[in-house]
Amino acid sequence: MEKLDGKKLSSQIKNEIKQDIDKIRSEGGNIPHLVAILVGHDGASETYVRNKEKACIKTGIKSSVLRFEADISEKDLLSEVAKLNNDSDVDGFIVQLPLPDHINEQRIVEKIKPDKDVDGFHPVNIGRMTLGMPAYISATPFGILTLLKRYNIKTEGKHVVVLGRSNIVGRPVSILLGQKATPGNSTVTLCHSRTENLKSITASADILIVALGKAEYVTADMVKQGAVVIDVGITRVKSGKTKSGWKLLGDVNFDDVAPKCSHITPVPGGVGPMTIVALLHNTVAASKQEIYKHQHRP
Ligand SMILES: NC(=O)c1ccc[n+]([C@@H]2O[C@H](COP(=O)([O-])OP(=O)(O)OC[C@H]3O[C@@H](n4cnc5c(N)ncnc54)[C@H](OP(=O)(O)O)[C@@H]3O)[C@@H](O)[C@H]2O)c1
């Protein structure tokens, strides 16, 4: 069994991005600028934004965070989005989800200009991704694809089973791996809470991607011998053994499943760090106008 070490790989990719940014700087080019909007004080969102900032600093990408209290109105948040859309100094921005209940997330996401939507959540980017056109691909699916590619895991002709059909993980990764591309060319089965005979489907997977949000749900009897297992899940549980008093669990029971796998991602240190570098990659692509030939940089 080989561990798919997202921590190590993401650090390597951050070094590659840093070299790219150093070159841009030495040539007097535009330094990519990523902005995150953070509303309220959700612990997981704060951590994600902090990690993103750290990764930006490490690579030389300019990073800003706009913080708002949880009682900001939808109208005021929309006007912040409009300001960033029109700010020629900003290459890409994200609105960290979830937003408070009184704000309609979809309405906010749809107001982000697709050429600055480095999270790849706007319907235009999702539509373009689905059609195989150039698009910002949302960070977690992109991170998973990068992990598979860099570890030379063959996806062509393989049966990929995805557990979970969310718009940010399960559905896009199932679309991407089904496309005529590399990584891709897989035969994909997308499972969800209404799937019947789940165990018999997962046990036929060459590559099993799990994004449920149910700690240690996948056990060895659900996995084929020699399978590749990608665990996206992150559940924070109390722990007496860590300094913080918390530990993170994946959706896969690692100790039970790992001996059966050819490759498996740990949690933490698997998909999580790859998600961050995918966002950085999209930001650099935005600044270089690789996806859209837009005008925000004169
Ligand atoms: N590592 C990272 O960077 C990263 C990024 C994003 C998310 N995550 C983590 O990944 C997990 C999933 O996140 P998400 O946003 O994709 O979750 P989500 O929106 O809550 O979706 C969960 C999906 O799992 C399905 N599901 C739930 N219970 C099931 C069961 N018993 N059998 C089969 N399917 C079941 C649901 O089916 P229905 O559609 O039928 O309800 C739904 O499609 C969470 O732990 C989250 O924290 C990690």
Short mmCIF file of C-alpha atoms and ligand atoms in Angstrom, two decimals:
data_model
loop_
_atom_site.label_atom_id
_atom_site.label_comp_id
_atom_site.label_asym_id
_atom_site.label_seq_id
_atom_site.Cartn_x
_atom_site.Cartn_y
_atom_site.Cartn_z
CA MET A 1 0.00 0.00 0.00
CA GLU A 2 1.29 3.45 -0.94
CA LYS A 3 0.06 6.56 0.84
CA LEU A 4 -0.97 9.37 -1.47
CA ASP A 5 0.86 12.10 0.40
CA GLY A 6 -1.02 15.32 -0.35
CA LYS A 7 1.05 17.24 2.15
CA LYS A 8 4.34 16.40 0.46
CA LEU A 9 3.00 16.81 -3.07
CA SER A 10 1.31 20.14 -2.28
CA SER A 11 4.57 21.43 -0.83
CA GLN A 12 6.36 20.44 -4.05
CA ILE A 13 3.70 22.17 -6.17
CA LYS A 14 3.91 25.30 -3.98
CA ASN A 15 7.64 25.41 -4.73
CA GLU A 16 6.88 25.17 -8.45
CA ILE A 17 4.35 28.02 -8.14
CA LYS A 18 6.89 30.08 -6.17
CA GLN A 19 9.45 29.67 -8.96
CA ASP A 20 6.84 30.83 -11.45
CA ILE A 21 5.96 33.88 -9.34
CA ASP A 22 9.66 34.72 -8.81
CA LYS A 23 10.10 34.67 -12.58
CA ILE A 24 7.06 36.91 -13.12
CA ARG A 25 8.44 39.33 -10.51
CA SER A 26 11.91 39.38 -12.04
CA GLU A 27 10.38 40.17 -15.43
CA GLY A 28 8.28 42.98 -13.94
CA GLY A 29 4.97 41.20 -14.60
CA ASN A 30 1.75 41.33 -12.59
CA ILE A 31 1.85 39.44 -9.32
CA PRO A 32 -1.35 37.36 -9.05
CA HIS A 33 -3.73 38.70 -6.42
CA LEU A 34 -6.30 36.52 -4.63
CA VAL A 35 -8.97 37.94 -2.33
CA ALA A 36 -11.12 35.95 0.10
CA ILE A 37 -14.35 37.26 1.54
CA LEU A 38 -14.97 35.80 4.98
CA VAL A 39 -18.35 36.36 6.64
CA GLY A 40 -18.81 35.58 10.33
CA HIS A 41 -16.58 33.39 12.50
CA ASP A 42 -17.14 29.78 11.41
CA GLY A 43 -14.14 27.79 12.74
CA ALA A 44 -13.60 25.62 9.65
CA SER A 45 -13.89 28.64 7.32
CA GLU A 46 -11.40 30.64 9.43
CA THR A 47 -8.94 27.73 9.25
CA TYR A 48 -9.34 27.33 5.51
CA VAL A 49 -8.82 31.04 4.85
CA ARG A 50 -5.80 31.12 7.19
CA ASN A 51 -4.24 28.15 5.37
CA LYS A 52 -4.89 29.82 2.05
CA GLU A 53 -3.18 33.00 3.24
CA LYS A 54 -0.17 31.02 4.47
CA ALA A 55 0.09 29.24 1.11
CA CYS A 56 -0.09 32.57 -0.73
CA ILE A 57 2.71 34.01 1.41
CA LYS A 58 4.83 30.92 0.77
CA THR A 59 4.45 31.17 -2.99
CA GLY A 60 4.58 34.96 -3.33
CA ILE A 61 0.96 35.33 -4.45
CA LYS A 62 -0.61 38.52 -3.12
CA SER A 63 -3.43 37.69 -0.73
CA SER A 64 -6.10 39.82 0.94
CA VAL A 65 -8.95 38.86 3.23
CA LEU A 66 -12.08 40.98 3.57
CA ARG A 67 -13.83 40.16 6.84
CA PHE A 68 -17.46 40.95 7.58
CA GLU A 69 -19.65 40.26 10.59
CA ALA A 70 -22.31 37.55 10.24
CA ASP A 71 -25.09 40.17 10.18
CA ILE A 72 -23.93 41.78 6.90
CA SER A 73 -26.95 42.10 4.58
CA GLU A 74 -27.12 40.25 1.28
CA LYS A 75 -27.31 43.62 -0.49
CA ASP A 76 -24.09 44.85 1.14
CA LEU A 77 -22.32 41.58 0.38
CA LEU A 78 -23.42 41.83 -3.25
CA SER A 79 -21.96 45.31 -3.43
CA GLU A 80 -18.62 43.97 -2.08
CA VAL A 81 -18.70 41.33 -4.83
CA ALA A 82 -19.35 44.04 -7.41
CA LYS A 83 -16.39 46.07 -6.12
CA LEU A 84 -14.06 43.09 -6.51
CA ASN A 85 -15.47 42.33 -9.97
CA ASN A 86 -14.47 45.85 -11.00
CA ASP A 87 -11.13 46.05 -9.20
CA SER A 88 -8.42 45.73 -11.82
CA ASP A 89 -5.88 44.84 -9.12
CA VAL A 90 -7.77 41.63 -8.20
CA ASP A 91 -7.23 38.56 -10.39
CA GLY A 92 -9.53 36.20 -8.57
CA PHE A 93 -11.65 36.03 -5.45
CA ILE A 94 -13.60 33.57 -3.40
CA VAL A 95 -16.55 33.99 -1.08
CA GLN A 96 -15.93 31.47 1.66
CA LEU A 97 -18.95 29.20 2.17
CA PRO A 98 -21.11 28.53 4.11
CA LEU A 99 -22.73 31.95 4.42
CA PRO A 100 -25.20 32.85 7.19
CA ASP A 101 -28.77 31.61 6.61
CA HIS A 102 -30.19 35.03 5.66
CA ILE A 103 -27.89 35.20 2.61
CA ASN A 104 -28.70 33.28 -0.55
CA GLU A 105 -25.38 31.62 -1.49
CA GLN A 106 -26.38 30.91 -5.06
CA ARG A 107 -27.33 34.55 -5.64
CA ILE A 108 -23.90 35.65 -4.39
CA VAL A 109 -21.99 33.07 -6.44
CA GLU A 110 -23.88 34.02 -9.61
CA LYS A 111 -22.78 37.64 -9.22
CA ILE A 112 -19.08 36.79 -9.27
CA LYS A 113 -17.64 37.47 -12.71
CA PRO A 114 -16.81 34.05 -14.18
CA ASP A 115 -13.31 35.22 -15.12
CA LYS A 116 -12.56 35.97 -11.43
CA ASP A 117 -14.39 32.91 -10.04
CA VAL A 118 -11.26 30.97 -9.05
CA ASP A 119 -13.36 28.67 -6.86
CA GLY A 120 -15.08 27.50 -10.06
CA PHE A 121 -18.55 27.62 -8.49
CA HIS A 122 -20.23 29.94 -11.02
CA PRO A 123 -22.67 28.16 -13.37
CA VAL A 124 -20.66 29.41 -16.35
CA ASN A 125 -17.52 27.68 -15.08
CA ILE A 126 -19.42 24.53 -14.16
CA GLY A 127 -21.07 24.51 -17.60
CA ARG A 128 -17.77 25.04 -19.40
CA MET A 129 -16.10 22.33 -17.29
CA THR A 130 -18.95 19.95 -18.14
CA LEU A 131 -18.50 20.64 -21.86
CA GLY A 132 -14.73 20.11 -21.59
CA MET A 133 -14.04 23.79 -22.35
CA PRO A 134 -11.35 25.81 -20.52
CA ALA A 135 -12.78 26.69 -17.10
CA TYR A 136 -11.79 27.20 -13.50
CA ILE A 137 -12.26 23.79 -11.96
CA SER A 138 -13.29 23.87 -8.34
CA ALA A 139 -10.43 23.35 -5.97
CA THR A 140 -11.20 19.95 -4.42
CA PRO A 141 -11.93 18.07 -7.68
CA PHE A 142 -8.91 19.76 -9.25
CA GLY A 143 -6.79 18.74 -6.25
CA ILE A 144 -7.96 15.12 -6.58
CA LEU A 145 -7.15 15.05 -10.30
CA THR A 146 -3.70 16.51 -9.64
CA LEU A 147 -3.05 13.87 -6.98
CA LEU A 148 -4.01 11.07 -9.39
CA LYS A 149 -1.94 12.58 -12.19
CA ARG A 150 1.22 13.24 -10.16
CA TYR A 151 1.14 9.73 -8.67
CA ASN A 152 0.71 8.30 -12.20
CA ILE A 153 -2.49 6.51 -11.30
CA LYS A 154 -4.10 5.18 -14.43
CA THR A 155 -7.73 6.23 -14.71
CA GLU A 156 -8.41 5.20 -18.31
CA GLY A 157 -10.88 2.35 -18.55
CA LYS A 158 -11.09 2.07 -14.77
CA HIS A 159 -14.30 1.88 -12.80
CA VAL A 160 -14.45 4.96 -10.60
CA VAL A 161 -17.09 5.03 -7.88
CA VAL A 162 -17.81 8.41 -6.30
CA LEU A 163 -19.69 8.50 -2.99
CA GLY A 164 -21.51 11.81 -2.61
CA ARG A 165 -23.01 14.09 -5.28
CA SER A 166 -22.37 17.60 -3.88
CA ASN A 167 -21.88 20.43 -6.36
CA ILE A 168 -18.41 21.17 -5.01
CA VAL A 169 -16.90 17.68 -4.83
CA GLY A 170 -18.75 14.52 -5.87
CA ARG A 171 -20.60 15.72 -8.96
CA PRO A 172 -17.73 17.67 -10.58
CA VAL A 173 -15.16 14.95 -9.93
CA SER A 174 -17.52 12.37 -11.46
CA ILE A 175 -17.93 14.57 -14.57
CA LEU A 176 -14.19 15.22 -14.90
CA LEU A 177 -13.16 11.57 -14.62
CA GLY A 178 -15.79 10.57 -17.17
CA GLN A 179 -14.42 12.97 -19.76
CA LYS A 180 -12.27 12.09 -22.75
CA ALA A 181 -9.12 13.39 -21.11
CA THR A 182 -6.19 12.43 -18.90
CA PRO A 183 -6.86 11.94 -16.04
CA GLY A 184 -10.29 10.76 -17.17
CA ASN A 185 -11.66 8.20 -19.62
CA SER A 186 -13.03 6.34 -16.62
CA THR A 187 -16.35 4.58 -16.28
CA VAL A 188 -17.98 6.46 -13.46
CA THR A 189 -20.72 5.51 -11.01
CA LEU A 190 -22.04 8.34 -8.83
CA CYS A 191 -23.63 7.20 -5.56
CA HIS A 192 -25.69 9.11 -3.01
CA SER A 193 -27.95 8.55 -0.03
CA ARG A 194 -30.65 6.83 -2.15
CA THR A 195 -28.27 4.39 -3.86
CA GLU A 196 -29.30 0.77 -3.44
CA ASN A 197 -26.77 -2.03 -2.89
CA LEU A 198 -24.05 0.51 -2.13
CA LYS A 199 -21.59 -2.06 -0.82
CA SER A 200 -21.68 -4.14 -3.99
CA ILE A 201 -21.03 -1.02 -6.09
CA THR A 202 -18.15 0.29 -3.97
CA ALA A 203 -16.62 -3.20 -3.88
CA SER A 204 -16.37 -3.14 -7.68
CA ALA A 205 -14.47 0.17 -7.78
CA ASP A 206 -10.92 0.35 -9.08
CA ILE A 207 -10.84 3.90 -7.76
CA LEU A 208 -13.14 4.88 -4.88
CA ILE A 209 -13.61 8.57 -4.13
CA VAL A 210 -15.48 9.27 -0.90
CA ALA A 211 -17.07 12.66 -0.12
CA LEU A 212 -19.88 12.02 2.33
CA GLY A 213 -19.09 13.84 5.56
CA LYS A 214 -19.65 10.67 7.60
CA ALA A 215 -16.65 9.81 9.75
CA GLU A 216 -15.07 6.39 9.05
CA TYR A 217 -18.12 5.21 7.09
CA VAL A 218 -16.18 3.15 4.54
CA THR A 219 -14.87 -0.13 5.89
CA ALA A 220 -12.70 -2.88 4.36
CA ASP A 221 -15.68 -5.02 3.29
CA MET A 222 -16.78 -2.17 0.98
CA VAL A 223 -13.44 -2.02 -0.87
CA LYS A 224 -11.94 -4.18 -3.61
CA GLN A 225 -8.48 -5.66 -3.06
CA GLY A 226 -5.92 -3.36 -4.74
CA ALA A 227 -8.25 -0.37 -5.08
CA VAL A 228 -7.18 3.27 -5.00
CA VAL A 229 -9.08 5.09 -2.26
CA ILE A 230 -9.40 8.87 -2.12
CA ASP A 231 -10.89 10.15 1.12
CA VAL A 232 -12.27 13.70 0.90
CA GLY A 233 -14.20 13.71 4.17
CA ILE A 234 -13.21 15.89 7.12
CA THR A 235 -15.06 15.52 10.41
CA ARG A 236 -13.74 17.24 13.53
CA VAL A 237 -14.16 15.15 16.67
CA LYS A 238 -13.12 15.74 20.27
CA SER A 239 -9.89 14.05 21.31
CA GLY A 240 -8.06 13.74 24.61
CA LYS A 241 -4.82 12.96 22.77
CA THR A 242 -4.20 16.19 20.84
CA LYS A 243 -3.04 19.60 22.07
CA SER A 244 -6.02 21.34 20.45
CA GLY A 245 -8.51 18.86 21.96
CA TRP A 246 -9.75 17.98 18.46
CA LYS A 247 -8.78 15.55 15.74
CA LEU A 248 -9.83 15.18 12.12
CA LEU A 249 -11.39 12.00 10.76
CA GLY A 250 -11.96 11.05 7.14
CA ASP A 251 -14.93 9.23 5.65
CA VAL A 252 -12.80 6.09 5.39
CA ASN A 253 -11.77 3.90 8.30
CA PHE A 254 -8.08 4.17 7.39
CA ASP A 255 -6.64 1.38 9.56
CA ASP A 256 -9.28 -1.08 8.38
CA VAL A 257 -9.18 -0.17 4.68
CA ALA A 258 -5.50 0.70 4.03
CA PRO A 259 -4.13 -2.90 4.01
CA LYS A 260 -6.48 -3.73 1.11
CA CYS A 261 -5.53 -0.74 -1.07
CA SER A 262 -2.86 -0.14 -3.66
CA HIS A 263 -3.01 3.59 -2.80
CA ILE A 264 -4.91 5.60 -0.19
CA THR A 265 -5.03 9.22 1.01
CA PRO A 266 -4.66 9.90 4.72
CA VAL A 267 -6.80 12.42 6.62
CA PRO A 268 -5.36 14.90 7.37
CA GLY A 269 -2.59 15.31 4.78
CA GLY A 270 -4.33 13.90 1.70
CA VAL A 271 -6.91 15.82 -0.32
CA GLY A 272 -7.02 18.87 2.01
CA PRO A 273 -3.62 20.38 1.12
CA MET A 274 -4.22 19.61 -2.58
CA THR A 275 -7.37 21.74 -2.45
CA ILE A 276 -5.35 24.78 -1.39
CA VAL A 277 -2.77 24.43 -4.16
CA ALA A 278 -5.56 24.02 -6.72
CA LEU A 279 -6.90 27.42 -5.68
CA LEU A 280 -3.43 28.94 -6.04
CA HIS A 281 -3.13 27.35 -9.47
CA ASN A 282 -6.44 28.90 -10.56
CA THR A 283 -5.32 32.31 -9.28
CA VAL A 284 -2.13 32.19 -11.31
CA ALA A 285 -4.14 31.05 -14.34
CA ALA A 286 -6.48 34.02 -13.81
CA SER A 287 -3.61 36.46 -13.68
CA LYS A 288 -2.12 34.99 -16.86
CA GLN A 289 -5.55 35.04 -18.53
CA GLU A 290 -5.17 31.37 -19.38
CA ILE A 291 -8.88 30.59 -19.17
CA TYR A 292 -10.54 33.83 -20.22
CA LYS A 293 -9.00 36.62 -22.27
CA HIS A 294 -10.47 39.27 -20.03
CA GLN A 295 -9.68 42.90 -19.57
CA HIS A 296 -9.29 43.39 -15.86
CA ARG A 297 -5.55 43.91 -16.20
CA PRO A 298 -4.90 46.79 -18.57
N1 LIG B 1 -10.58 17.94 1.83
C1 LIG B 1 -11.18 19.02 1.36
O1 LIG B 1 -10.54 19.92 0.87
C2 LIG B 1 -12.68 19.10 1.39
C3 LIG B 1 -13.35 19.98 0.55
C4 LIG B 1 -14.76 19.95 0.57
C5 LIG B 1 -15.43 19.10 1.43
N2 LIG B 1 -14.72 18.30 2.27
C6 LIG B 1 -15.37 17.36 3.17
O2 LIG B 1 -15.94 16.33 2.37
C7 LIG B 1 -17.13 15.83 2.96
C8 LIG B 1 -18.26 15.97 1.96
O3 LIG B 1 -18.46 17.32 1.67
P1 LIG B 1 -19.57 17.81 0.64
O4 LIG B 1 -19.64 19.29 0.71
O5 LIG B 1 -19.32 17.16 -0.66
O6 LIG B 1 -20.85 17.15 1.37
P2 LIG B 1 -22.42 17.33 1.23
O7 LIG B 1 -22.77 18.52 0.42
O8 LIG B 1 -22.95 17.22 2.62
O9 LIG B 1 -22.83 16.03 0.41
C9 LIG B 1 -22.74 14.76 0.96
C10 LIG B 1 -23.15 13.76 -0.07
O10 LIG B 1 -23.06 12.47 0.51
C11 LIG B 1 -24.25 11.74 0.24
N3 LIG B 1 -24.49 10.80 1.34
C12 LIG B 1 -24.71 11.07 2.63
N4 LIG B 1 -24.85 9.94 3.34
C13 LIG B 1 -24.72 8.91 2.48
C14 LIG B 1 -24.73 7.51 2.59
N5 LIG B 1 -24.94 6.91 3.77
N6 LIG B 1 -24.54 6.76 1.49
C15 LIG B 1 -24.34 7.34 0.29
N7 LIG B 1 -24.29 8.68 0.12
C16 LIG B 1 -24.49 9.46 1.19
C17 LIG B 1 -25.34 12.77 0.13
O11 LIG B 1 -26.40 12.22 -0.63
P3 LIG B 1 -27.74 13.06 -1.02
O12 LIG B 1 -27.32 13.95 -2.16
O13 LIG B 1 -28.68 12.02 -1.45
O14 LIG B 1 -28.13 13.81 0.21
C18 LIG B 1 -24.60 13.91 -0.56
O15 LIG B 1 -24.63 13.76 -1.96
C19 LIG B 1 -17.30 16.64 4.24
O16 LIG B 1 -16.72 15.94 5.32
C20 LIG B 1 -16.51 17.91 3.99
O17 LIG B 1 -16.03 18.51 5.16
C21 LIG B 1 -13.36 18.27 2.26
#
